[in-house]
Amino acid sequence: MAVLILIVAMGMGALVETKELAELTDQLYQHRFKASTNLLEANGRIEEMRALMKDIVVARSDQELDALEDRLDLLEAAANAHFHGVVEAFAGNKTDALSAHQRFKDWKPLRTQIIRLVRAGKYDEALLLNQGKNSDAVDQLANELRGLIDLARSKAESFMRDSKERQYEGRILLLAALLAVVLLTVIISVGTAKRDRESRRELLESEHRLSVAIDNMAVGIVVIKEDGAITEFNPFAERIFGYEAAEVIDKNVRMLIPEPHRSGPDQGLRSYLGTGTDEISGIDRDAEGLRKNGETFPMRLRVGELKAVGGSLFVANIYDLTEIKRLENQLRQSQKMDAIGQLTGGIAHDFNNILGIVMGNLELLQSQVADNAKTLKSVNSALKGAERGASLTKKLLGFSRQSAAEVKFTNINEFIESLHGLIAKSLTPSIRVEQRLADDLWPVEIDPGDFEDVLLNLSLNARDAMPDGGTLVIETANKTLDEEYIKRNPKARVGEFVMISVSDTGIGMTDAVKEKVFEPFFTTKDQGKGTGLGLSMVYGFVQRSGGHMEILSEPGEGASFILYLPRTQEEVPEEEETIDIQDSVPVGSETILVVDDEEDLADVAVTILESLGYKTFCANDGNQALKILEGNEDIDMLFSDVIMPDGMDGYKLALAAAKIRPDLKILLASGFTRGRQKDVGSEISTVSELTDNLLGKPYNRSELARAIRRTLDEE
């Protein structure tokens, strides 16, 4: 009987060992899969954050910095989630995991300090801090994570060795249990069967927990065998690739990869299995995936090896980068348009000065050759050509300038209705115009003249897209843009907007055309049939109005240009009656100081003013002007260009001149916008007035005469 009891005890020991083996398998999952996966993911997000900080220190606009900071916050949240997974996985040894998580949290104040320096314009300090302390902090964190990864792998290997030893012992004990079954008959058989059922149930529960974890990961998980056959395909992978799991299980992973990269996985696996050289595990790499519908897409891939009975399994974590790449392209396009705008503005400003010289001298020449009809005709023709050039530079400046020239509270619906007849006349009879205007449309604050040009340009663009006729639809609506919209359109901002849509049923546009359509001088029309500035001007108007714009178009499907203009919360004021200006050119006898760094343009202004009866002094920079002003108390007025070299522009000169002579009348001229007062502050009460009364360049004799007289007569 004692022998039988001993055999029974040995059988019970075998069953206990079977249960421990089930628990050991579960521990192996915890330390090998869950811990390692979360550590690798956390490390990946941290490296992405390191790369993003390099982009942040070179950002030069608030919009770009806001977009980058939003993405940094998303990566931080993802890394925190993975750290929580690491802490949970290290159930018996949380100290090291918590230490790494705390070091990650301690990194945030340093990132915040760098972003503040960039926003303050202290780019060199931000760059040095990022390359110094910030880089060291990330390196230390990365080293600590690598230590945790090694610890997880070490525990997994220890569990594996323990499992093999216990399996051997278990075989002996199970043999004893088998003898016990023979000797103890029904009693031992019933006990063994019960314990076997419990062991299988626990193993199934462990497998179920692993399956649930994989199925609920917010990342595509594809598990393949050594021959490339797919064994696991989680729901997120189904969503990414468009296949049901049943459609890909047991098929080669090549079906998920487009040509010419389809042979890559097989070559990588053969190289690893043949030589032991690991060129695939634990490394983030960007690749292309192939969806079920034949569409290729960018993805980020990370592969890890999982040792299993009968060979290795390879677990691929897959991230769909389609949305991230789209946002990056939008950001690059926005930066390109900003750069083109700055370049265009500089060229147009210089060209404006040249045209001013040409037009001024031609006007002076008109009076000198008035008795020579043939010569006068040539002068008039040259003047018309110069005026056409001035119109062209106005469009270029409209694209580049950052604020509107003359904003007013505007009811968009009333404005569109007032232009209905003009728009209809601009189109061919085969084009039908429809208006779908929303009731109770919010007011906006825009430049009405610019908006009229926008509607006409979009209507003419639609006309050219419908040579055989069609329908032009102008639609308005109140729209509230939320955070989800901003994620898809990073140049936009949250808030209430008035939407104006101009749609046609024409030939549509390809993606390549849509990327370039707003660039100055880009046109799809035949040579000589368009300047390529119409849509550039539309883009410039929307930008300086604080709005946002998008194009919806496919080849053969027409196009919709959708403008979002910010709602104004103030009430629309009553329209003031306009006062007719007399045709006569006003004259005077006061003394005027003319300042312009373009000597020829200054000479033209002096000649015109002297022909109107004024006495003049002339200077070519701000410092020279101040010296003349200090030595001549009889100067009544300062007339200066805004853009000048040597650190003293027209606004700074006006501020300095007003301190010397508080009663001095001041008029500024520029080819740029009337919005510069924000750059010079409010040191004197007349700065805003100077901006409102800015004389646009190039100007003619009549415009200069009226602006001078108006400024002198103001109280």
XYZ file of C-alpha atoms in Angstrom:
715
model
C 0.000 0.000 0.000
C 2.888 2.340 0.780
C 4.227 1.721 -2.702
C 0.846 2.596 -4.187
C 0.692 5.839 -2.160
C 4.191 6.724 -3.336
C 3.188 6.128 -6.933
C 0.067 8.234 -6.441
C 2.199 11.038 -5.005
C 4.474 10.817 -8.022
C 1.440 11.028 -10.298
C 0.133 14.078 -8.444
C 3.570 15.643 -8.783
C 3.407 15.079 -12.512
C 0.074 16.834 -12.735
C 1.343 19.729 -10.611
C 4.324 20.010 -12.938
C 1.890 20.118 -15.885
C 0.133 23.075 -14.251
C 3.445 24.826 -13.571
C 4.402 24.336 -17.206
C 1.185 26.136 -18.200
C 2.065 29.010 -15.859
C 5.620 29.019 -17.234
C 4.223 29.376 -20.760
C 2.164 32.347 -19.599
C 5.230 33.955 -17.989
C 7.152 33.418 -21.219
C 4.439 35.375 -23.053
C 4.546 38.149 -20.478
C 8.318 38.679 -20.594
C 9.113 37.703 -24.163
C 6.175 39.151 -26.042
C 4.333 41.766 -24.025
C 7.329 43.325 -22.279
C 9.625 43.232 -25.307
C 6.943 44.528 -27.676
C 6.062 47.474 -25.443
C 9.739 48.284 -24.827
C 10.497 48.267 -28.550
C 7.437 50.433 -29.264
C 8.350 52.919 -26.512
C 11.900 53.122 -27.841
C 10.578 53.678 -31.381
C 8.330 56.560 -30.293
C 11.218 58.168 -28.367
C 13.465 58.023 -31.454
C 10.664 59.619 -33.499
C 10.415 62.357 -30.866
C 14.205 62.885 -31.072
C 13.899 63.323 -34.860
C 10.896 65.646 -34.431
C 12.856 67.878 -32.045
C 15.395 68.412 -34.864
C 12.528 69.666 -37.063
C 11.221 71.892 -34.238
C 14.503 73.777 -33.743
C 14.541 74.765 -37.428
C 10.842 75.725 -37.600
C 10.358 79.399 -38.442
C 6.582 79.887 -38.352
C 4.021 79.483 -35.569
C 1.814 77.387 -37.838
C 4.614 74.950 -38.622
C 5.651 74.845 -34.946
C 2.042 74.206 -33.834
C 1.744 71.277 -36.240
C 5.064 69.776 -35.077
C 4.170 70.283 -31.386
C 0.785 68.546 -31.894
C 2.568 65.575 -33.440
C 5.079 65.567 -30.537
C 2.144 65.365 -28.067
C 0.690 62.373 -29.960
C 4.042 60.551 -29.864
C 4.399 61.339 -26.129
C 0.939 59.862 -25.416
C 1.793 56.729 -27.415
C 5.118 56.296 -25.566
C 3.359 56.687 -22.172
C 0.862 53.973 -23.136
C 3.712 51.589 -24.007
C 5.512 52.388 -20.733
C 2.340 51.395 -18.803
C 2.404 48.104 -20.728
C 6.061 47.609 -19.744
C 5.332 48.227 -16.045
C 2.401 45.784 -16.140
C 4.543 43.113 -17.853
C 7.330 43.428 -15.230
C 4.846 42.344 -12.570
C 7.487 40.975 -10.199
C 10.189 43.543 -10.855
C 8.611 46.950 -11.508
C 11.445 49.102 -10.122
C 13.519 49.253 -13.324
C 10.437 49.782 -15.517
C 9.140 52.596 -13.284
C 12.602 54.199 -13.289
C 12.664 54.267 -17.106
C 9.138 55.717 -17.235
C 10.085 58.449 -14.741
C 13.194 59.345 -16.785
C 10.886 59.708 -19.835
C 8.586 62.047 -17.853
C 11.610 64.070 -16.647
C 12.564 64.646 -20.300
C 9.438 66.762 -21.007
C 10.538 70.052 -19.278
C 13.677 70.057 -21.459
C 11.574 69.672 -24.639
C 9.246 72.426 -23.432
C 12.223 74.754 -22.824
C 13.505 74.165 -26.379
C 10.066 74.891 -27.901
C 9.813 78.120 -25.874
C 13.215 79.238 -27.157
C 12.101 78.579 -30.759
C 8.867 80.524 -30.235
C 10.904 83.382 -28.767
C 13.114 83.424 -31.860
C 16.194 82.200 -29.919
C 17.013 79.609 -32.538
C 20.742 79.249 -31.771
C 20.068 78.601 -28.073
C 17.379 76.079 -28.959
C 19.708 74.303 -31.404
C 22.573 74.085 -28.864
C 20.233 72.838 -26.131
C 18.773 70.206 -28.473
C 22.225 69.013 -29.574
C 23.542 69.028 -25.994
C 21.357 68.293 -22.984
C 18.407 67.034 -25.003
C 20.524 64.575 -27.021
C 22.219 63.341 -23.811
C 18.838 62.842 -22.123
C 17.533 60.757 -25.030
C 20.752 58.702 -25.134
C 20.474 57.936 -21.402
C 16.811 56.964 -21.799
C 17.624 54.773 -24.817
C 20.414 53.017 -22.845
C 18.021 52.340 -19.961
C 15.428 50.918 -22.345
C 18.038 48.687 -23.981
C 18.873 47.372 -20.512
C 15.215 46.551 -19.882
C 14.981 44.809 -23.254
C 18.023 42.681 -22.358
C 16.455 41.931 -18.959
C 13.191 40.802 -20.590
C 15.066 38.595 -23.048
C 17.235 37.167 -20.248
C 14.160 36.232 -18.207
C 12.557 34.679 -21.270
C 15.646 32.550 -21.938
C 15.755 31.543 -18.252
C 12.100 30.509 -18.413
C 12.831 28.522 -21.592
C 15.684 26.580 -19.941
C 13.558 25.959 -16.843
C 10.729 24.752 -19.071
C 12.956 22.219 -20.848
C 14.280 20.821 -17.525
C 10.838 20.560 -16.096
C 9.546 18.895 -19.235
C 12.176 16.163 -18.784
C 11.279 15.705 -15.134
C 7.643 15.806 -16.058
C 8.051 12.901 -18.461
C 9.447 10.706 -15.633
C 6.695 11.782 -13.271
C 4.024 11.201 -15.902
C 5.413 7.691 -16.450
C 4.995 7.132 -12.716
C 1.486 8.491 -12.974
C 0.785 6.038 -15.794
C 1.933 3.136 -13.533
C -0.257 4.590 -10.781
C -3.212 4.553 -13.144
C -2.601 0.854 -13.853
C -2.272 -0.035 -10.152
C -4.902 2.248 -8.619
C -7.410 1.650 -11.497
C -10.540 3.805 -11.447
C -9.665 6.146 -8.532
C -6.324 7.266 -9.926
C -7.775 7.412 -13.478
C -10.546 9.781 -12.378
C -8.088 12.032 -10.504
C -5.646 12.161 -13.399
C -8.394 12.945 -15.943
C -9.696 15.796 -13.796
C -6.294 17.354 -13.445
C -5.606 16.925 -17.171
C -8.768 18.855 -17.928
C -7.693 21.669 -15.593
C -4.262 21.814 -17.195
C -5.715 21.995 -20.704
C -8.171 24.658 -19.595
C -5.377 26.793 -18.147
C -3.297 26.384 -21.292
C -6.304 27.380 -23.409
C -6.905 30.420 -21.168
C -3.283 31.487 -21.589
C -3.560 31.091 -25.362
C -6.822 33.036 -25.303
C -5.221 35.934 -23.381
C -2.447 36.110 -25.966
C -4.978 36.029 -28.815
C -7.080 38.805 -27.244
C -3.985 40.976 -26.729
C -2.940 40.596 -30.377
C -6.483 41.201 -31.659
C -6.831 44.433 -29.676
C -3.497 46.030 -30.559
C -3.819 49.322 -32.468
C -1.113 48.163 -34.841
C -1.107 45.596 -37.627
C 0.314 42.264 -36.393
C 1.343 39.663 -38.983
C 3.045 36.474 -37.760
C 4.905 34.360 -40.322
C 6.800 31.087 -40.259
C 10.317 30.486 -41.534
C 8.980 29.719 -45.023
C 7.098 33.030 -45.148
C 3.635 31.517 -44.588
C 1.271 33.723 -42.577
C -0.028 32.181 -39.331
C -1.596 35.216 -37.592
C -3.300 38.281 -39.057
C -4.937 40.535 -36.462
C -8.009 42.793 -37.058
C -5.883 45.935 -37.389
C -3.888 44.227 -40.142
C -7.200 43.393 -41.815
C -8.100 47.075 -41.691
C -4.733 48.143 -43.137
C -4.528 45.637 -46.002
C -8.243 45.077 -46.716
C -8.019 41.279 -46.466
C -9.951 39.033 -44.077
C -7.632 36.861 -41.989
C -8.995 33.723 -43.663
C -7.873 35.052 -47.058
C -4.186 35.254 -46.067
C -3.585 32.502 -43.478
C -1.104 29.886 -44.807
C -0.281 32.095 -47.797
C 3.116 33.681 -48.365
C 3.647 37.181 -47.003
C 4.776 38.255 -50.501
C 1.105 38.912 -51.351
C 1.206 41.966 -49.054
C 4.212 43.563 -50.783
C 4.232 45.237 -54.229
C 6.776 44.733 -56.984
C 9.727 45.175 -57.211
C 10.099 44.592 -53.445
C 8.144 41.304 -53.318
C 11.223 39.077 -52.975
C 12.619 41.078 -50.030
C 11.080 39.065 -47.128
C 12.187 35.702 -48.531
C 15.752 36.946 -49.064
C 15.913 38.404 -45.555
C 14.626 35.190 -43.953
C 16.996 32.980 -45.980
C 19.943 35.185 -45.056
C 19.081 35.092 -41.355
C 18.329 31.364 -41.181
C 21.378 30.488 -43.302
C 24.043 32.726 -41.763
C 22.571 33.814 -38.431
C 23.142 37.439 -39.419
C 20.136 39.338 -38.095
C 19.314 42.196 -40.451
C 15.588 42.302 -39.742
C 14.809 42.083 -36.003
C 14.094 45.141 -33.908
C 14.766 47.679 -36.653
C 12.223 50.247 -37.838
C 12.178 50.534 -41.602
C 9.917 52.346 -44.046
C 8.520 50.168 -46.816
C 5.590 49.889 -49.231
C 2.570 47.673 -48.652
C -0.009 46.345 -51.103
C -3.711 46.463 -50.247
C -6.280 43.982 -51.535
C -7.617 46.585 -53.999
C -4.166 46.894 -55.601
C -3.340 50.216 -53.952
C 0.190 50.679 -52.627
C 0.753 52.613 -49.405
C 3.671 53.691 -47.185
C 4.164 51.728 -43.979
C 6.612 51.426 -41.117
C 7.708 47.872 -40.370
C 9.364 46.295 -37.342
C 10.062 42.538 -37.146
C 10.811 40.497 -34.031
C 11.753 36.819 -33.735
C 9.821 34.445 -31.456
C 11.390 31.043 -30.761
C 8.788 28.281 -30.946
C 8.646 24.478 -31.013
C 9.618 23.324 -34.484
C 11.289 26.570 -35.545
C 11.123 30.348 -35.311
C 8.136 32.627 -35.790
C 8.569 36.208 -36.954
C 6.205 38.876 -35.645
C 5.818 41.992 -37.831
C 4.409 45.211 -36.373
C 2.975 47.335 -39.206
C 1.991 51.023 -39.086
C 0.072 52.615 -41.970
C 1.880 55.916 -42.730
C -0.613 57.117 -45.375
C -2.092 59.871 -43.203
C 1.281 60.944 -41.796
C 2.793 61.206 -45.286
C -0.229 63.197 -46.486
C 0.182 65.683 -43.640
C 3.925 65.937 -44.300
C 3.233 66.691 -47.978
C 0.722 69.385 -46.977
C 3.307 70.940 -44.671
C 5.985 70.904 -47.386
C 3.542 72.436 -49.878
C 2.659 75.173 -47.384
C 6.340 75.926 -46.726
C 7.009 76.028 -50.471
C 4.130 78.479 -51.031
C 5.418 80.698 -48.196
C 8.897 80.735 -49.751
C 7.490 81.507 -53.204
C 5.425 84.314 -51.675
C 8.472 85.932 -50.083
C 10.476 85.637 -53.299
C 7.608 86.977 -55.396
C 7.032 89.901 -53.048
C 10.682 90.960 -53.197
C 10.808 90.799 -56.998
C 7.491 92.619 -57.370
C 8.625 95.380 -54.999
C 11.774 96.060 -57.021
C 9.809 95.915 -60.276
C 7.308 98.375 -58.799
C 10.104 100.887 -58.208
C 11.286 100.491 -61.801
C 7.752 100.995 -63.103
C 7.360 104.032 -60.882
C 10.408 105.621 -62.516
C 9.165 104.743 -66.016
C 5.603 105.943 -65.446
C 6.687 109.131 -63.703
C 9.049 110.118 -66.482
C 6.484 109.239 -69.152
C 3.902 111.474 -67.453
C 6.422 114.311 -67.344
C 7.222 113.658 -70.994
C 3.540 113.880 -71.936
C 3.401 117.595 -71.142
C 6.674 118.241 -72.937
C 5.587 116.655 -76.240
C 1.953 117.727 -76.166
C 2.385 119.604 -79.486
C 3.926 116.592 -81.265
C 1.087 114.164 -82.005
C 3.277 111.317 -83.254
C 5.632 111.423 -80.285
C 2.714 111.871 -77.860
C 1.085 108.744 -79.282
C 4.277 106.760 -78.639
C 4.527 108.133 -75.088
C 0.874 107.242 -74.391
C 1.429 103.729 -75.740
C 4.502 103.285 -73.542
C 2.523 104.581 -70.539
C -0.255 102.036 -71.173
C 2.351 99.264 -71.305
C 3.822 100.435 -68.009
C 0.334 100.502 -66.461
C -0.196 96.924 -67.598
C 3.071 96.035 -65.891
C 1.842 97.793 -62.730
C -1.349 95.701 -62.866
C 0.776 92.559 -63.130
C 2.914 93.479 -60.117
C -0.261 94.251 -58.171
C -1.344 90.639 -58.709
C 2.072 89.378 -57.630
C 1.920 91.491 -54.484
C -1.612 90.235 -53.905
C -0.182 86.717 -53.793
C 2.706 87.585 -51.475
C 1.312 90.122 -49.010
C 0.251 88.996 -45.557
C -2.606 91.373 -44.726
C -5.428 92.917 -46.681
C -5.172 96.452 -47.990
C -8.618 97.656 -46.881
C -10.789 95.272 -44.895
C -14.499 95.848 -44.357
C -17.330 93.981 -42.700
C -18.952 92.184 -45.604
C -22.125 90.178 -46.167
C -20.889 87.515 -48.587
C -24.364 86.612 -49.904
C -25.224 90.206 -50.806
C -21.834 90.642 -52.443
C -22.223 87.489 -54.563
C -25.723 88.518 -55.654
C -24.483 91.966 -56.685
C -21.864 90.303 -58.936
C -24.252 87.793 -60.499
C -24.778 89.826 -63.661
C -21.063 90.537 -64.113
C -20.168 86.868 -63.641
C -22.862 85.726 -66.092
C -21.580 88.160 -68.743
C -18.037 86.818 -68.294
C -19.111 83.273 -69.167
C -20.246 81.691 -72.411
C -24.008 81.217 -73.104
C -23.583 77.443 -72.764
C -22.641 77.748 -69.073
C -25.472 77.896 -66.517
C -24.817 79.732 -63.223
C -26.468 78.471 -60.029
C -26.355 80.133 -56.609
C -27.020 78.187 -53.421
C -26.675 80.769 -50.679
C -27.279 79.813 -47.043
C -29.717 81.787 -44.905
C -28.367 83.750 -41.914
C -24.815 83.604 -43.233
C -22.245 84.958 -40.779
C -20.472 88.221 -41.685
C -16.763 88.316 -42.478
C -14.082 91.011 -42.466
C -12.303 91.071 -45.832
C -11.115 93.356 -48.610
C -14.228 93.558 -50.883
C -12.208 94.554 -53.943
C -9.950 91.540 -53.544
C -12.952 89.254 -53.018
C -14.520 90.536 -56.243
C -11.307 89.638 -58.075
C -11.391 86.181 -56.422
C -14.931 85.407 -57.619
C -14.195 86.639 -61.132
C -10.932 84.672 -61.341
C -12.581 81.459 -60.130
C -15.495 81.969 -62.534
C -13.160 82.554 -65.487
C -11.114 79.524 -64.461
C -14.336 77.466 -64.472
C -15.249 78.863 -67.894
C -11.926 77.713 -69.347
C -12.462 74.263 -67.792
C -15.864 73.924 -69.551
C -15.198 74.706 -73.256
C -18.323 72.762 -74.264
C -20.554 74.281 -71.598
C -21.673 73.083 -68.195
C -22.759 74.385 -64.796
C -21.046 76.822 -62.442
C -22.314 76.556 -58.857
C -21.553 79.209 -56.224
C -22.488 78.036 -52.744
C -22.203 79.497 -49.236
C -22.668 77.976 -45.775
C -21.683 78.441 -42.137
C -19.069 75.886 -41.092
C -17.403 75.024 -37.798
C -13.996 73.394 -38.251
C -13.107 70.934 -35.476
C -10.002 69.074 -34.354
C -10.673 66.150 -36.712
C -10.683 68.494 -39.699
C -7.451 70.120 -38.519
C -5.734 66.719 -38.365
C -6.456 66.303 -42.086
C -5.665 69.935 -42.933
C -2.842 71.197 -40.678
C -2.800 74.693 -42.227
C -6.388 75.277 -41.052
C -7.423 76.206 -37.521
C -10.345 75.421 -35.248
C -13.222 77.898 -35.283
C -16.287 79.254 -37.070
C -15.936 80.020 -40.761
C -17.990 81.106 -43.751
C -17.600 78.588 -46.566
C -17.672 79.785 -50.196
C -17.561 77.042 -52.802
C -17.124 77.642 -56.535
C -17.668 74.408 -58.470
C -17.734 73.495 -62.138
C -18.534 70.407 -64.214
C -15.409 70.763 -66.352
C -12.371 68.695 -67.204
C -11.021 68.485 -63.634
C -7.396 68.334 -62.486
C -4.765 65.702 -61.809
C -2.933 65.538 -58.457
C 0.192 66.954 -60.142
C -1.736 70.018 -61.344
C -3.371 70.522 -57.924
C 0.049 70.659 -56.262
C 1.210 73.528 -58.519
C -2.028 75.353 -59.316
C -1.429 78.209 -56.840
C 2.158 78.908 -57.874
C 2.676 82.230 -59.699
C 2.855 81.905 -63.507
C 1.766 78.253 -63.473
C -0.953 77.659 -66.077
C -2.355 74.754 -68.066
C -3.607 77.068 -70.813
C -1.985 77.503 -74.201
C 0.887 79.977 -74.441
C -0.356 83.550 -74.573
C -3.815 82.692 -73.146
C -3.165 83.250 -69.470
C -0.750 84.889 -67.027
C -0.880 82.099 -64.429
C -1.575 84.648 -61.682
C -5.351 84.312 -61.219
C -5.334 81.410 -58.752
C -2.159 82.729 -57.090
C -4.101 85.870 -56.270
C -6.967 83.739 -54.867
C -4.491 81.892 -52.629
C -2.960 85.167 -51.418
C -6.399 86.611 -50.598
C -7.395 83.586 -48.511
C -4.093 83.565 -46.602
C -4.129 87.242 -45.657
C -7.825 87.007 -44.721
C -6.881 84.449 -42.069
C -8.696 81.667 -43.888
C -8.088 78.282 -45.413
C -8.633 76.783 -48.863
C -8.898 73.323 -50.383
C -9.442 71.881 -53.863
C -11.578 68.846 -54.638
C -11.047 67.598 -58.168
C -10.474 64.498 -60.264
C -9.770 64.290 -64.003
C -13.062 64.417 -65.896
C -15.060 65.085 -62.709
C -14.948 68.878 -62.497
C -13.431 70.922 -59.683
C -14.524 72.639 -56.485
C -12.548 75.512 -54.958
C -13.632 75.776 -51.318
C -12.721 78.902 -49.328
C -13.102 79.170 -45.547
C -13.110 82.778 -44.267
C -13.172 83.406 -40.485
C -16.418 84.669 -39.020
C -16.312 88.132 -37.475
C -18.176 88.582 -34.207
C -18.684 92.324 -34.641
C -21.739 93.854 -36.239
C -21.569 95.068 -39.830
C -21.546 98.904 -39.771
C -23.676 101.112 -41.972
C -22.133 102.009 -45.335
C -20.877 105.577 -45.466
C -21.658 107.709 -48.468
C -18.702 108.178 -50.786
C -17.587 111.693 -51.672
C -16.788 112.430 -55.284
C -13.268 113.646 -55.937
C -12.935 116.645 -58.201
C -11.150 116.126 -61.465
C -8.699 118.977 -60.900
C -5.212 118.118 -59.588
C -4.550 119.959 -56.288
C -1.402 122.102 -55.938
C 0.443 123.808 -53.089
C 3.411 125.856 -51.943
C 4.604 123.997 -48.856
C 8.061 122.429 -48.413
C 8.306 118.653 -48.649
C 11.192 116.298 -47.784
C 11.220 113.356 -50.252
C 12.998 110.154 -49.110
C 13.547 107.108 -51.346
C 16.548 104.790 -51.711
C 15.817 104.575 -55.472
C 17.389 107.826 -56.706
C 15.526 107.797 -60.021
C 12.185 107.317 -58.253
C 13.007 110.132 -55.827
C 13.857 112.378 -58.789
C 10.466 111.626 -60.380
C 8.636 112.513 -57.153
C 10.637 115.733 -56.764
C 9.922 116.742 -60.380
C 6.166 116.113 -60.016
C 5.941 117.969 -56.705
C 7.873 120.962 -57.993
C 5.584 121.059 -61.069
C 2.676 121.315 -58.608
C 4.237 124.329 -56.881
C 5.890 122.679 -53.877
C 9.455 123.276 -52.676
C 11.431 120.082 -52.047
C 14.408 118.533 -50.286
C 15.607 115.049 -51.268
C 17.310 112.227 -49.302
C 18.173 108.633 -50.173
C 18.130 107.067 -46.711
C 16.698 107.648 -43.238
C 19.813 109.028 -41.561
C 20.348 111.619 -44.304
C 16.675 112.609 -44.048
C 16.936 113.198 -40.284
C 19.985 115.455 -40.741
C 18.125 117.531 -43.368
C 15.086 117.723 -41.091
C 17.124 118.922 -38.103
C 18.707 121.712 -40.197
C 15.551 122.996 -41.919
C 12.669 124.079 -39.726
C 10.625 125.212 -42.740
C 9.946 121.620 -43.888
C 6.177 121.033 -43.626
C 5.940 117.393 -44.653
C 7.907 114.125 -44.889
C 7.145 111.886 -47.906
C 9.043 108.573 -47.635
C 9.202 105.088 -49.111
C 8.579 102.286 -46.566
C 11.170 99.730 -47.713
C 14.690 101.156 -47.311
C 18.109 99.680 -46.380
C 20.446 100.235 -43.410
C 17.969 99.240 -40.714
C 15.752 102.339 -40.943
C 12.590 101.822 -42.970
C 9.844 104.379 -43.523
C 8.032 103.581 -40.270
C 11.150 103.924 -38.132
C 11.999 107.166 -39.941
C 8.478 108.448 -39.239
C 8.854 107.644 -35.528
C 12.226 109.425 -35.338
C 11.014 112.431 -37.357
C 7.936 112.838 -35.137
C 10.175 113.071 -32.068
C 12.141 115.901 -33.708
C 9.076 117.665 -35.134
C 5.799 116.568 -33.486
C 3.793 118.829 -35.841
C 5.346 117.335 -39.015
C 2.939 115.906 -41.611
C 3.968 112.400 -42.779
C 2.966 110.308 -45.810
C 4.438 106.885 -46.603
C 4.464 105.005 -49.927
C 4.971 101.299 -50.615
C 4.219 98.519 -53.046
C 3.511 96.228 -50.074
C 0.519 96.080 -47.740
C -0.978 98.435 -45.241
C -0.476 96.014 -42.355
C 3.042 96.842 -41.134
C 1.973 98.771 -38.009
C 2.032 95.519 -36.048
C 5.797 95.333 -36.632
C 6.634 98.750 -35.216
C 4.332 98.880 -32.196
C 2.402 101.951 -31.108
C 5.074 104.432 -30.069
C 3.112 107.320 -31.578
C -0.593 107.694 -32.140
C -0.195 108.365 -35.866
C 1.332 104.975 -36.779
C -2.060 103.399 -37.496
C -3.051 106.530 -39.418
C 0.104 106.316 -41.548
C -0.760 102.746 -42.436
C -4.364 103.565 -43.340
C -3.245 106.440 -45.613
C -0.391 104.509 -47.269
C 0.130 105.554 -50.917
C 0.431 102.508 -53.188
C 3.325 102.228 -55.647
C 3.606 102.767 -58.515
C 1.586 106.010 -58.330
C 0.821 108.524 -61.064
C 0.941 112.323 -60.927
C -2.712 112.700 -59.964
C -2.552 110.081 -57.178
C 0.554 111.687 -55.687
C -0.930 115.192 -55.873
C -4.145 114.166 -54.072
C -2.344 112.130 -51.387
C 0.082 115.010 -50.636
C -2.698 117.603 -50.455
C -4.911 115.385 -48.299
C -2.089 114.775 -45.811
C -1.154 118.467 -45.608
C -4.773 119.540 -45.070
C -5.485 117.047 -42.294
C -5.845 118.556 -38.843
